[in-house]
Amino acid sequence: MRACWHITGASRGLGKALAEYVLGQEDTLVYGYARHQSVFHERYVHRDTDLSDLATLESFQFDKDITCEQIVLVNNAGTLGQIAFTGNIDFDQMTSAYHTNILAVHALSNAFIRAYHQVEAKKVIINITSGAAQNAYAGWSIYCATKAAMDMLTKCLRAEMAGVANPFYTYAIAPGIMDTEMQAVIRQADETQFPRKEKFIELHATGKLIPVEQVAQAYFQFVEHCNGTEEPIQKIAL
């Protein structure tokens, strides 16, 4: 097999679009990790996975019985979390979002490197970050904090690969503002808990949200051509 992709959150949004785009290429295999299956293909392997569950993260292992020229992990699964000012956030919602957005990313990266560190292949870890990692939004403390942590984790992984033979290429790449279910949630938020709500309503009304299929293709092309020398924190250029 030429390429094997592991994609979290593969049941919808960017994860589903990316899985389908990869499967549209010759000689590819996709493992999808999500609580529900919505991709069906002879080269797609679904793993029923709840990344907010601590026991799942603790015992997580990747399939070692694959032979590919390229092995890719895309930590795509994520949640906006509760949109609310700090002081009004439900603790269970907070912990669930942190588990999904950053603990799962760290745990799966750890398992991925452990599983494939001796494999001679092009090995790539892509973390789906956001401009919210660098820009503070009132009401988005969960999302901003976990994406900022993702960026720093990516930088640490890059530092750990210095001098390693056949290293893992590690990147955190922001996709821009996509047309996903998350955007619909944002547009329905309580404006007293998210003062910038009107901006996102306008983006939708003026057709400025990017189709996920277009973003998926851009991620695929980035992986195909990256060589590990690019800056670890990136934004998709469309």
Short mmCIF file of C-alpha atoms in Angstrom, two decimals:
data_model
loop_
_atom_site.label_atom_id
_atom_site.label_comp_id
_atom_site.label_asym_id
_atom_site.label_seq_id
_atom_site.Cartn_x
_atom_site.Cartn_y
_atom_site.Cartn_z
CA MET A 1 0.00 0.00 0.00
CA ARG A 2 1.40 3.40 -0.94
CA ALA A 3 -0.21 5.41 1.83
CA CYS A 4 -2.06 4.71 5.08
CA TRP A 5 -3.94 7.52 6.78
CA HIS A 6 -5.32 7.50 10.33
CA ILE A 7 -7.99 10.21 10.69
CA THR A 8 -9.87 11.08 13.88
CA GLY A 9 -13.33 12.58 13.69
CA ALA A 10 -13.82 10.85 10.34
CA SER A 11 -17.62 10.73 10.47
CA ARG A 12 -18.34 14.33 9.49
CA GLY A 13 -16.93 17.70 8.49
CA LEU A 14 -13.30 17.94 7.49
CA GLY A 15 -12.49 14.45 8.78
CA LYS A 16 -15.07 12.81 6.51
CA ALA A 17 -14.11 14.97 3.53
CA LEU A 18 -10.43 14.15 4.03
CA ALA A 19 -11.10 10.42 4.38
CA GLU A 20 -13.13 10.41 1.17
CA TYR A 21 -10.53 12.44 -0.71
CA VAL A 22 -7.69 10.13 0.35
CA LEU A 23 -9.74 7.08 -0.65
CA GLY A 24 -10.24 8.68 -4.04
CA GLN A 25 -6.51 8.31 -4.67
CA GLU A 26 -4.96 5.07 -5.86
CA ASP A 27 -3.41 2.57 -3.46
CA THR A 28 -4.50 4.23 -0.21
CA LEU A 29 -5.90 2.88 3.04
CA VAL A 30 -7.81 4.94 5.63
CA TYR A 31 -8.46 4.13 9.27
CA GLY A 32 -11.24 6.34 10.60
CA TYR A 33 -11.79 6.94 14.32
CA ALA A 34 -15.20 8.23 15.39
CA ARG A 35 -18.27 7.26 17.38
CA HIS A 36 -20.30 6.80 14.21
CA GLN A 37 -19.47 5.51 10.74
CA SER A 38 -20.48 7.53 7.69
CA VAL A 39 -17.69 6.58 5.26
CA PHE A 40 -18.07 3.26 3.42
CA HIS A 41 -15.35 2.02 1.08
CA GLU A 42 -13.41 -1.20 0.54
CA ARG A 43 -10.21 0.53 1.68
CA TYR A 44 -11.77 2.19 4.72
CA VAL A 45 -11.46 0.63 8.19
CA HIS A 46 -13.73 2.11 10.83
CA ARG A 47 -12.75 2.12 14.51
CA ASP A 48 -15.62 2.98 16.87
CA THR A 49 -13.85 5.43 19.17
CA ASP A 50 -14.88 7.97 21.82
CA LEU A 51 -11.87 10.26 22.25
CA SER A 52 -13.39 11.99 25.27
CA ASP A 53 -13.22 8.70 27.22
CA LEU A 54 -10.12 8.33 29.41
CA ALA A 55 -10.10 4.54 29.35
CA THR A 56 -10.17 4.60 25.54
CA LEU A 57 -7.21 6.98 25.42
CA GLU A 58 -5.22 4.99 27.96
CA SER A 59 -5.53 1.72 26.03
CA PHE A 60 -5.38 3.14 22.49
CA GLN A 61 -3.13 1.31 20.03
CA PHE A 62 -2.54 1.60 16.29
CA ASP A 63 -2.54 -1.37 13.94
CA LYS A 64 1.10 -2.34 13.39
CA ASP A 65 0.35 -4.90 10.69
CA ILE A 66 0.48 -2.49 7.78
CA THR A 67 3.15 -1.90 5.16
CA CYS A 68 3.03 1.54 3.59
CA GLU A 69 5.42 3.99 2.01
CA GLN A 70 3.65 6.81 3.84
CA ILE A 71 1.89 6.73 7.23
CA VAL A 72 -0.14 9.74 8.33
CA LEU A 73 -1.98 10.64 11.53
CA VAL A 74 -4.50 13.47 11.32
CA ASN A 75 -5.68 14.61 14.75
CA ASN A 76 -8.84 16.20 13.42
CA ALA A 77 -11.48 15.35 16.06
CA GLY A 78 -12.36 18.37 18.12
CA THR A 79 -15.12 20.28 19.77
CA LEU A 80 -15.82 23.95 20.31
CA GLY A 81 -16.86 23.12 23.84
CA GLN A 82 -19.35 25.17 25.78
CA ILE A 83 -19.52 28.74 24.53
CA ALA A 84 -19.61 30.71 27.76
CA PHE A 85 -17.62 33.14 29.83
CA THR A 86 -15.43 31.56 32.47
CA GLY A 87 -17.51 31.39 35.62
CA ASN A 88 -20.46 30.00 33.68
CA ILE A 89 -18.86 26.83 32.29
CA ASP A 90 -20.12 23.39 33.25
CA PHE A 91 -17.23 21.28 34.59
CA ASP A 92 -18.24 18.08 32.78
CA GLN A 93 -18.40 19.92 29.46
CA MET A 94 -15.02 21.46 30.18
CA THR A 95 -13.31 18.14 30.92
CA SER A 96 -14.91 16.39 27.94
CA ALA A 97 -13.64 19.10 25.58
CA TYR A 98 -10.13 19.04 27.04
CA HIS A 99 -10.02 15.26 26.68
CA THR A 100 -11.05 15.44 23.01
CA ASN A 101 -9.14 18.53 21.95
CA ILE A 102 -5.75 18.06 23.58
CA LEU A 103 -5.43 14.93 25.74
CA ALA A 104 -6.54 12.73 22.82
CA VAL A 105 -4.12 14.51 20.48
CA HIS A 106 -1.23 13.91 22.86
CA ALA A 107 -2.24 10.32 23.62
CA LEU A 108 -2.68 9.37 19.95
CA SER A 109 0.55 11.07 18.93
CA ASN A 110 2.29 9.13 21.69
CA ALA A 111 0.75 5.84 20.50
CA PHE A 112 1.49 6.66 16.84
CA ILE A 113 5.17 7.33 17.47
CA ARG A 114 5.45 4.25 19.67
CA ALA A 115 3.84 2.05 17.00
CA TYR A 116 5.77 3.26 13.97
CA HIS A 117 9.10 4.65 15.19
CA GLN A 118 11.04 1.77 13.66
CA VAL A 119 9.12 1.74 10.38
CA GLU A 120 11.00 3.00 7.33
CA ALA A 121 8.40 5.27 5.72
CA LYS A 122 7.43 8.89 5.36
CA LYS A 123 5.64 9.50 8.68
CA VAL A 124 3.54 12.62 9.19
CA ILE A 125 1.47 13.95 12.10
CA ILE A 126 -1.03 16.68 11.21
CA ASN A 127 -2.83 18.44 14.07
CA ILE A 128 -5.84 20.49 12.99
CA THR A 129 -5.37 23.76 14.80
CA SER A 130 -7.14 27.12 14.50
CA GLY A 131 -6.52 30.83 14.44
CA ALA A 132 -8.13 30.71 17.87
CA ALA A 133 -4.84 29.27 19.14
CA GLN A 134 -3.30 32.72 18.66
CA ASN A 135 -6.32 35.01 19.06
CA ALA A 136 -8.41 35.32 22.22
CA TYR A 137 -12.19 35.18 21.83
CA ALA A 138 -14.45 35.99 24.77
CA GLY A 139 -16.62 32.92 25.37
CA TRP A 140 -14.21 30.55 23.65
CA SER A 141 -11.76 29.96 26.49
CA ILE A 142 -12.00 26.16 26.13
CA TYR A 143 -11.43 26.18 22.37
CA CYS A 144 -8.70 28.83 22.38
CA ALA A 145 -6.79 27.22 25.27
CA THR A 146 -6.87 23.70 23.85
CA LYS A 147 -5.84 24.84 20.37
CA ALA A 148 -2.98 26.88 21.85
CA ALA A 149 -1.88 23.76 23.74
CA MET A 150 -2.04 21.80 20.47
CA ASP A 151 0.30 24.29 18.81
CA MET A 152 2.83 24.01 21.62
CA LEU A 153 2.60 20.21 21.62
CA THR A 154 3.37 20.28 17.90
CA LYS A 155 6.44 22.45 18.50
CA CYS A 156 7.62 20.05 21.22
CA LEU A 157 7.18 17.06 18.90
CA ARG A 158 9.22 18.87 16.26
CA ALA A 159 11.98 19.58 18.79
CA GLU A 160 12.00 15.92 19.85
CA MET A 161 12.54 14.84 16.25
CA ALA A 162 15.74 16.86 15.86
CA GLY A 163 18.55 14.53 14.83
CA VAL A 164 16.30 11.46 14.67
CA ALA A 165 16.84 9.13 11.72
CA ASN A 166 13.60 8.72 9.71
CA PRO A 167 11.73 11.23 11.91
CA PHE A 168 8.03 11.99 12.14
CA TYR A 169 7.17 15.21 10.32
CA THR A 170 4.93 17.19 12.68
CA TYR A 171 2.65 20.12 11.88
CA ALA A 172 -0.28 22.03 13.32
CA ILE A 173 -2.25 23.41 10.38
CA ALA A 174 -5.23 25.75 10.58
CA PRO A 175 -7.82 25.23 7.82
CA GLY A 176 -9.47 28.64 7.86
CA ILE A 177 -13.18 29.17 8.47
CA MET A 178 -14.96 26.17 6.95
CA ASP A 179 -18.62 25.47 6.28
CA THR A 180 -19.21 22.85 9.00
CA GLU A 181 -21.69 22.00 11.73
CA MET A 182 -19.47 23.89 14.16
CA GLN A 183 -20.27 27.10 12.30
CA ALA A 184 -23.99 26.45 12.72
CA VAL A 185 -23.46 26.05 16.47
CA ILE A 186 -21.55 29.34 16.61
CA ARG A 187 -24.35 31.20 14.81
CA GLN A 188 -26.83 29.95 17.41
CA ALA A 189 -24.71 30.97 20.42
CA ASP A 190 -25.97 33.33 23.10
CA GLU A 191 -24.53 36.70 22.13
CA THR A 192 -24.07 37.66 25.79
CA GLN A 193 -21.65 34.72 26.07
CA PHE A 194 -20.05 35.23 22.64
CA PRO A 195 -19.90 38.91 21.66
CA ARG A 196 -18.39 38.21 18.19
CA LYS A 197 -21.33 36.09 17.04
CA GLU A 198 -22.40 38.64 14.40
CA LYS A 199 -19.09 38.26 12.56
CA PHE A 200 -19.78 34.56 11.95
CA ILE A 201 -23.37 35.22 10.88
CA GLU A 202 -22.01 37.66 8.29
CA LEU A 203 -19.39 35.19 7.01
CA HIS A 204 -22.17 32.66 6.37
CA ALA A 205 -24.54 35.20 4.82
CA THR A 206 -21.88 36.50 2.41
CA GLY A 207 -20.73 33.03 1.31
CA LYS A 208 -17.24 33.32 2.78
CA LEU A 209 -17.15 29.90 4.46
CA ILE A 210 -14.77 27.48 2.73
CA PRO A 211 -16.14 24.12 1.51
CA VAL A 212 -14.57 21.23 3.46
CA GLU A 213 -13.86 19.33 0.24
CA GLN A 214 -11.56 22.12 -0.92
CA VAL A 215 -9.74 22.16 2.40
CA ALA A 216 -9.37 18.37 2.41
CA GLN A 217 -7.64 18.46 -0.98
CA ALA A 218 -5.24 21.14 0.29
CA TYR A 219 -4.31 19.04 3.34
CA PHE A 220 -3.67 16.02 1.13
CA GLN A 221 -1.42 18.02 -1.18
CA PHE A 222 0.49 19.44 1.79
CA VAL A 223 1.21 15.94 3.11
CA GLU A 224 2.24 14.72 -0.32
CA HIS A 225 4.85 17.44 -0.73
CA CYS A 226 6.07 18.21 2.82
CA ASN A 227 9.62 17.19 3.76
CA GLY A 228 9.84 18.11 7.42
CA THR A 229 11.64 21.42 6.92
CA GLU A 230 8.51 23.59 6.81
CA GLU A 231 7.51 25.65 9.85
CA PRO A 232 5.57 23.49 12.32
CA ILE A 233 2.66 25.94 12.64
CA GLN A 234 0.91 26.49 9.32
CA LYS A 235 -2.29 27.78 7.74
CA ILE A 236 -3.78 26.16 4.65
CA ALA A 237 -3.26 28.38 1.62
CA LEU A 238 -6.19 28.23 -0.83
#
